[in-house]
Structure formats: C-alpha cells, structure tokens
PDB file of C-alpha atoms in Angstrom:
ATOM      1  CA  MET A 161       9.536  -6.413 -51.310  1.00 94.00           C
ATOM      2  CA  ARG A 162      11.882  -4.290 -50.336  1.00 96.00           C
ATOM      3  CA  LEU A 163      11.339  -0.346 -50.626  1.00 98.00           C
ATOM      4  CA  HIS A 164      13.346   2.431 -49.403  1.00 98.00           C
ATOM      5  CA  ILE A 165      12.164   6.648 -48.883  1.00 98.00           C
ATOM      6  CA  VAL A 166      15.438   8.967 -48.748  1.00 98.00           C
ATOM      7  CA  THR A 167      14.296  12.503 -47.650  1.00 97.00           C
ATOM      8  CA  VAL A 168      16.164  15.365 -46.867  1.00 96.00           C
ATOM      9  CA  GLY A 169      15.491  16.558 -44.012  1.00 95.00           C
ATOM     10  CA  LYS A 170      12.546  15.308 -41.579  1.00 95.00           C
ATOM     11  CA  PRO A 171       8.418  16.054 -41.818  1.00 95.00           C
ATOM     12  CA  LYS A 172       8.858  19.418 -39.388  1.00 95.00           C
ATOM     13  CA  LYS A 173       5.310  20.114 -39.153  1.00 96.00           C
ATOM     14  CA  ALA A 174       2.765  18.430 -36.547  1.00 97.00           C
ATOM     15  CA  TYR A 175       0.643  17.184 -39.645  1.00 97.00           C
ATOM     16  CA  ALA A 176       3.476  16.196 -41.448  1.00 97.00           C
ATOM     17  CA  GLN A 177       4.677  13.917 -38.847  1.00 97.00           C
ATOM     18  CA  GLU A 178       1.884  12.139 -38.181  1.00 98.00           C
ATOM     19  CA  GLY A 179       1.183  11.901 -41.339  1.00 98.00           C
ATOM     20  CA  PHE A 180       4.203  10.345 -42.447  1.00 98.00           C
ATOM     21  CA  ALA A 181       4.086   7.877 -39.393  1.00 98.00           C
ATOM     22  CA  MET A 182       0.675   6.874 -40.351  1.00 98.00           C
ATOM     23  CA  PHE A 183       1.645   5.541 -43.939  1.00 98.00           C
ATOM     24  CA  THR A 184       4.881   4.257 -43.427  1.00 98.00           C
ATOM     25  CA  ASP A 185       3.187   1.890 -40.437  1.00 97.00           C
ATOM     26  CA  ARG A 186       0.412   0.861 -43.012  1.00 97.00           C
ATOM     27  CA  LEU A 187       3.247   0.120 -45.700  1.00 97.00           C
ATOM     28  CA  ASN A 188       5.641  -1.788 -42.554  1.00 97.00           C
ATOM     29  CA  LYS A 189       3.174  -4.546 -42.630  1.00 96.00           C
ATOM     30  CA  LEU A 190       2.937  -5.168 -46.357  1.00 95.00           C
ATOM     31  CA  HIS A 191       6.878  -4.496 -47.240  1.00 96.00           C
ATOM     32  CA  ASP A 192      10.088  -4.560 -45.754  1.00 96.00           C
ATOM     33  CA  LEU A 193      11.144  -0.921 -45.981  1.00 98.00           C
ATOM     34  CA  ARG A 194      13.412   2.026 -44.714  1.00 96.00           C
ATOM     35  CA  THR A 195      13.668   5.408 -44.700  1.00 97.00           C
ATOM     36  CA  THR A 196      16.474   7.341 -44.442  1.00 97.00           C
ATOM     37  CA  HIS A 197      16.456  11.152 -43.484  1.00 97.00           C
ATOM     38  CA  ILE A 198      19.549  12.459 -44.175  1.00 97.00           C
ATOM     39  CA  PRO A 199      20.305  16.136 -42.570  1.00 95.00           C
ATOM     40  CA  ASP A 200      19.210  18.967 -44.369  1.00 91.00           C
ATOM     41  CA  LYS A 201      23.206  20.061 -44.504  1.00 91.00           C
ATOM     42  CA  HIS A 202      23.972  17.201 -45.803  1.00 92.00           C
ATOM     43  CA  ASN A 203      21.820  17.980 -49.025  1.00 90.00           C
ATOM     44  CA  ASP A 204      24.688  16.391 -51.280  1.00 94.00           C
ATOM     45  CA  ALA A 205      25.093  14.073 -53.844  1.00 96.00           C
ATOM     46  CA  ASP A 206      26.856  12.306 -52.224  1.00 96.00           C
ATOM     47  CA  HIS A 207      25.361  11.592 -49.514  1.00 96.00           C
ATOM     48  CA  ILE A 208      22.207  10.950 -51.138  1.00 97.00           C
ATOM     49  CA  LEU A 209      23.998   8.042 -53.333  1.00 97.00           C
ATOM     50  CA  ALA A 210      26.033   7.022 -50.347  1.00 97.00           C
ATOM     51  CA  ALA A 211      22.425   6.358 -48.762  1.00 97.00           C
ATOM     52  CA  THR A 212      21.081   4.317 -51.140  1.00 96.00           C
ATOM     53  CA  ASN A 213      23.926   2.676 -53.008  1.00 92.00           C
ATOM     54  CA  LYS A 214      22.908  -0.390 -54.905  1.00 90.00           C
ATOM     55  CA  SER A 215      18.887  -0.259 -54.939  1.00 96.00           C
ATOM     56  CA  TYR A 216      16.570   1.159 -58.009  1.00 98.00           C
ATOM     57  CA  ARG A 217      16.807   4.671 -57.417  1.00 98.00           C
ATOM     58  CA  VAL A 218      13.836   6.629 -58.438  1.00 98.00           C
ATOM     59  CA  SER A 219      13.653  10.444 -57.952  1.00 98.00           C
ATOM     60  CA  LEU A 220      10.923  12.628 -57.394  1.00 96.00           C
ATOM     61  CA  ILE A 221      11.340  15.768 -59.076  1.00 95.00           C
ATOM     62  CA  ILE A 222       8.650  18.294 -60.408  1.00 90.00           C
ATOM     63  CA  ASN A 223       8.870  17.262 -64.537  1.00 91.00           C
ATOM     64  CA  GLY A 224       9.154  13.559 -63.614  1.00 95.00           C
ATOM     65  CA  PRO A 225       5.904  11.407 -65.381  1.00 97.00           C
ATOM     66  CA  GLN A 226       3.174  11.512 -63.305  1.00 97.00           C
ATOM     67  CA  LEU A 227       1.334   8.415 -63.068  1.00 97.00           C
ATOM     68  CA  THR A 228      -2.146   6.901 -61.856  1.00 96.00           C
ATOM     69  CA  SER A 229      -2.606   5.231 -58.823  1.00 95.00           C
ATOM     70  CA  GLU A 230      -2.872   1.879 -60.860  1.00 96.00           C
ATOM     71  CA  GLU A 231       0.319   2.924 -63.136  1.00 97.00           C
ATOM     72  CA  LEU A 232       2.360   2.528 -60.257  1.00 97.00           C
ATOM     73  CA  ALA A 233       1.132  -0.548 -58.542  1.00 97.00           C
ATOM     74  CA  GLY A 234       2.393  -1.974 -61.491  1.00 97.00           C
ATOM     75  CA  PHE A 235       5.431  -0.358 -61.729  1.00 97.00           C
ATOM     76  CA  MET A 236       6.032  -1.578 -58.223  1.00 96.00           C
ATOM     77  CA  LYS A 237       5.025  -5.293 -59.266  1.00 95.00           C
ATOM     78  CA  LYS A 238       8.096  -4.855 -62.036  1.00 95.00           C
ATOM     79  CA  ARG A 239      10.220  -3.462 -59.431  1.00 95.00           C
ATOM     80  CA  GLU A 240       8.839  -6.731 -57.201  1.00 92.00           C
ATOM     81  CA  LEU A 241      10.489  -9.196 -59.449  1.00 91.00           C
ATOM     82  CA  GLU A 242      13.147  -7.852 -59.892  1.00 91.00           C
ATOM     83  CA  ALA A 243      13.905  -8.922 -56.537  1.00 88.00           C
ATOM     84  CA  ARG A 244      16.046  -5.441 -55.143  1.00 90.00           C
ATOM     85  CA  GLU A 245      15.656  -2.734 -52.754  1.00 96.00           C
ATOM     86  CA  VAL A 246      13.552   0.569 -54.466  1.00 98.00           C
ATOM     87  CA  SER A 247      14.729   4.664 -53.262  1.00 98.00           C
ATOM     88  CA  PHE A 248      12.711   6.751 -53.469  1.00 98.00           C
ATOM     89  CA  ILE A 249      14.010   9.821 -52.653  1.00 98.00           C
ATOM     90  CA  ILE A 250      12.682  13.505 -52.173  1.00 97.00           C
ATOM     91  CA  GLY A 251      15.733  15.768 -51.934  1.00 94.00           C
ATOM     92  CA  GLY A 252      15.709  19.439 -49.838  1.00 89.00           C
ATOM     93  CA  PRO A 253      12.797  22.622 -50.661  1.00 81.00           C
ATOM     94  CA  ASP A 254      15.493  23.062 -53.548  1.00 83.00           C
ATOM     95  CA  GLY A 255      15.050  19.684 -55.396  1.00 89.00           C
ATOM     96  CA  LEU A 256      17.692  16.975 -55.823  1.00 95.00           C
ATOM     97  CA  PRO A 257      20.844  17.752 -57.356  1.00 96.00           C
ATOM     98  CA  THR A 258      22.046  16.720 -60.804  1.00 96.00           C
ATOM     99  CA  GLU A 259      24.103  13.727 -59.899  1.00 97.00           C
ATOM    100  CA  VAL A 260      21.391  11.833 -57.953  1.00 97.00           C
ATOM    101  CA  ILE A 261      19.037  12.348 -61.060  1.00 98.00           C
ATOM    102  CA  GLU A 262      21.028  11.425 -63.697  1.00 97.00           C
ATOM    103  CA  ALA A 263      22.460   8.437 -61.301  1.00 97.00           C
ATOM    104  CA  SER A 264      18.900   7.511 -61.024  1.00 98.00           C
ATOM    105  CA  ASP A 265      16.924   4.709 -62.659  1.00 98.00           C
ATOM    106  CA  ALA A 266      13.660   6.305 -63.225  1.00 98.00           C
ATOM    107  CA  THR A 267      12.604   9.713 -61.819  1.00 98.00           C
ATOM    108  CA  LEU A 268       8.964  10.552 -60.448  1.00 97.00           C
ATOM    109  CA  GLY A 269       6.538  13.743 -60.332  1.00 96.00           C
ATOM    110  CA  PHE A 270       3.852  14.082 -58.134  1.00 92.00           C
ATOM    111  CA  SER A 271       1.222  17.108 -59.906  1.00 90.00           C
ATOM    112  CA  LYS A 272       2.999  20.629 -61.615  1.00 87.00           C
ATOM    113  CA  LEU A 273       1.218  22.013 -58.995  1.00 88.00           C
ATOM    114  CA  THR A 274       4.361  22.332 -55.759  1.00 85.00           C
ATOM    115  CA  PHE A 275       3.618  21.185 -52.564  1.00 88.00           C
ATOM    116  CA  PRO A 276       5.195  22.433 -49.788  1.00 91.00           C
ATOM    117  CA  HIS A 277       8.210  19.910 -48.700  1.00 90.00           C
ATOM    118  CA  ASP A 278       6.288  17.908 -45.616  1.00 94.00           C
ATOM    119  CA  LEU A 279       3.637  17.630 -47.981  1.00 95.00           C
ATOM    120  CA  ALA A 280       5.311  15.363 -50.903  1.00 95.00           C
ATOM    121  CA  MET A 281       7.243  13.411 -48.074  1.00 96.00           C
ATOM    122  CA  VAL A 282       2.937  12.362 -47.055  1.00 97.00           C
ATOM    123  CA  ILE A 283       2.505  12.052 -50.310  1.00 97.00           C
ATOM    124  CA  LEU A 284       5.320   9.674 -50.944  1.00 97.00           C
ATOM    125  CA  ALA A 285       4.232   7.574 -48.006  1.00 98.00           C
ATOM    126  CA  GLU A 286       0.562   7.464 -49.170  1.00 97.00           C
ATOM    127  CA  THR A 287       0.884   6.658 -52.881  1.00 96.00           C
ATOM    128  CA  LEU A 288       3.186   3.804 -52.189  1.00 98.00           C
ATOM    129  CA  TYR A 289       0.701   2.316 -49.503  1.00 97.00           C
ATOM    130  CA  ARG A 290      -2.100   3.113 -52.315  1.00 96.00           C
ATOM    131  CA  SER A 291      -0.052   1.203 -54.469  1.00 96.00           C
ATOM    132  CA  SER A 292       0.978  -1.243 -52.037  1.00 96.00           C
ATOM    133  CA  SER A 293      -3.057  -1.682 -51.652  1.00 96.00           C
ATOM    134  CA  ILE A 294      -4.037  -2.168 -54.704  1.00 96.00           C
ATOM    135  CA  ASN A 295      -1.281  -5.107 -55.360  1.00 95.00           C
ATOM    136  CA  VAL A 296      -2.405  -6.983 -52.687  1.00 94.00           C
ATOM    137  CA  GLY A 297      -6.330  -6.246 -52.878  1.00 93.00           C
ATOM    138  CA  HIS A 298      -6.979  -4.646 -49.788  1.00 85.00           C
ATOM    139  CA  PRO A 299     -10.261  -1.628 -50.654  1.00 83.00           C
ATOM    140  CA  TYR A 300      -8.266   1.218 -49.131  1.00 81.00           C
ATOM    141  CA  HIS A 301      -8.211   2.430 -52.986  1.00 66.00           C
ATOM    142  CA  HIS A 302     -11.561   2.452 -53.538  1.00 65.00           C
TER     143      HIS A 302
END
C-alpha cells in the first residue's frame, strides 16, 4: 500500500523527531511510505493540495470521526484494495484550511483532547503502524 504522511511543519522537539522517525521507519517495512513536510509559511490550501495531488485524502481534524485501531485497520484494507495512494494530512498548529478539508475524501480525529502539534505527528505515525500491524497479524497491537 502506498501511504503518504503530509504535515505542515516538521517535528521540532527531540521526542517528536525520535518518535516520528521510529514509527515511519517501521511503516516503511510494511508500506511504500513517503512523507512531505510543508514549510510552516506554506500552510495554505494550494501547497497542501499540490502535495497530495490525486491521492485519497484524509484530513486530520479536531471534530473528525474517531476510529478504534481495528476500525482504522479495516479502513486501510479498503483503501489498499483501491490501489490508490492514501495521504494523511496534518495541518499547522491552527489546523487545516477549509478548502483542504472540503477537498478531502475522508476526515479523522484523534481525540476530543487537544495535542501539541509535534505530538500529533507522532500519534499519526504510531496509529498507522498499529493499524498496519493488525492487518499483517503482527503482535505489536497486543
């Protein structure tokens, strides 16, 4: 499966850099993964939509539907059958532009809690790895 993690900004804190790198390295063993970190100054719909091009877009938003790890695994299995790259998009600290959300094929939310921007990137990478582990029968999820 082709996965694309798109973030506005790079992880800045050491813990986030380490966590993001660890889980994206693990994801690379299960998927054709690429990451795009859009510079903070380009937190606009044109740059974000250009980065995601014709992929299946999933915008991470505060009020998006929340899935269990198993439900996300099922979602990913369905996307894999479509043989289309899936882009998971995290906006800047103020979220995503409305135009990006409207152009998305789906939206997801992590929690009703608010997380620091750096931590959201780690959570996304870990969550994708966990769901991928479920799909391949890897014991990580337990």
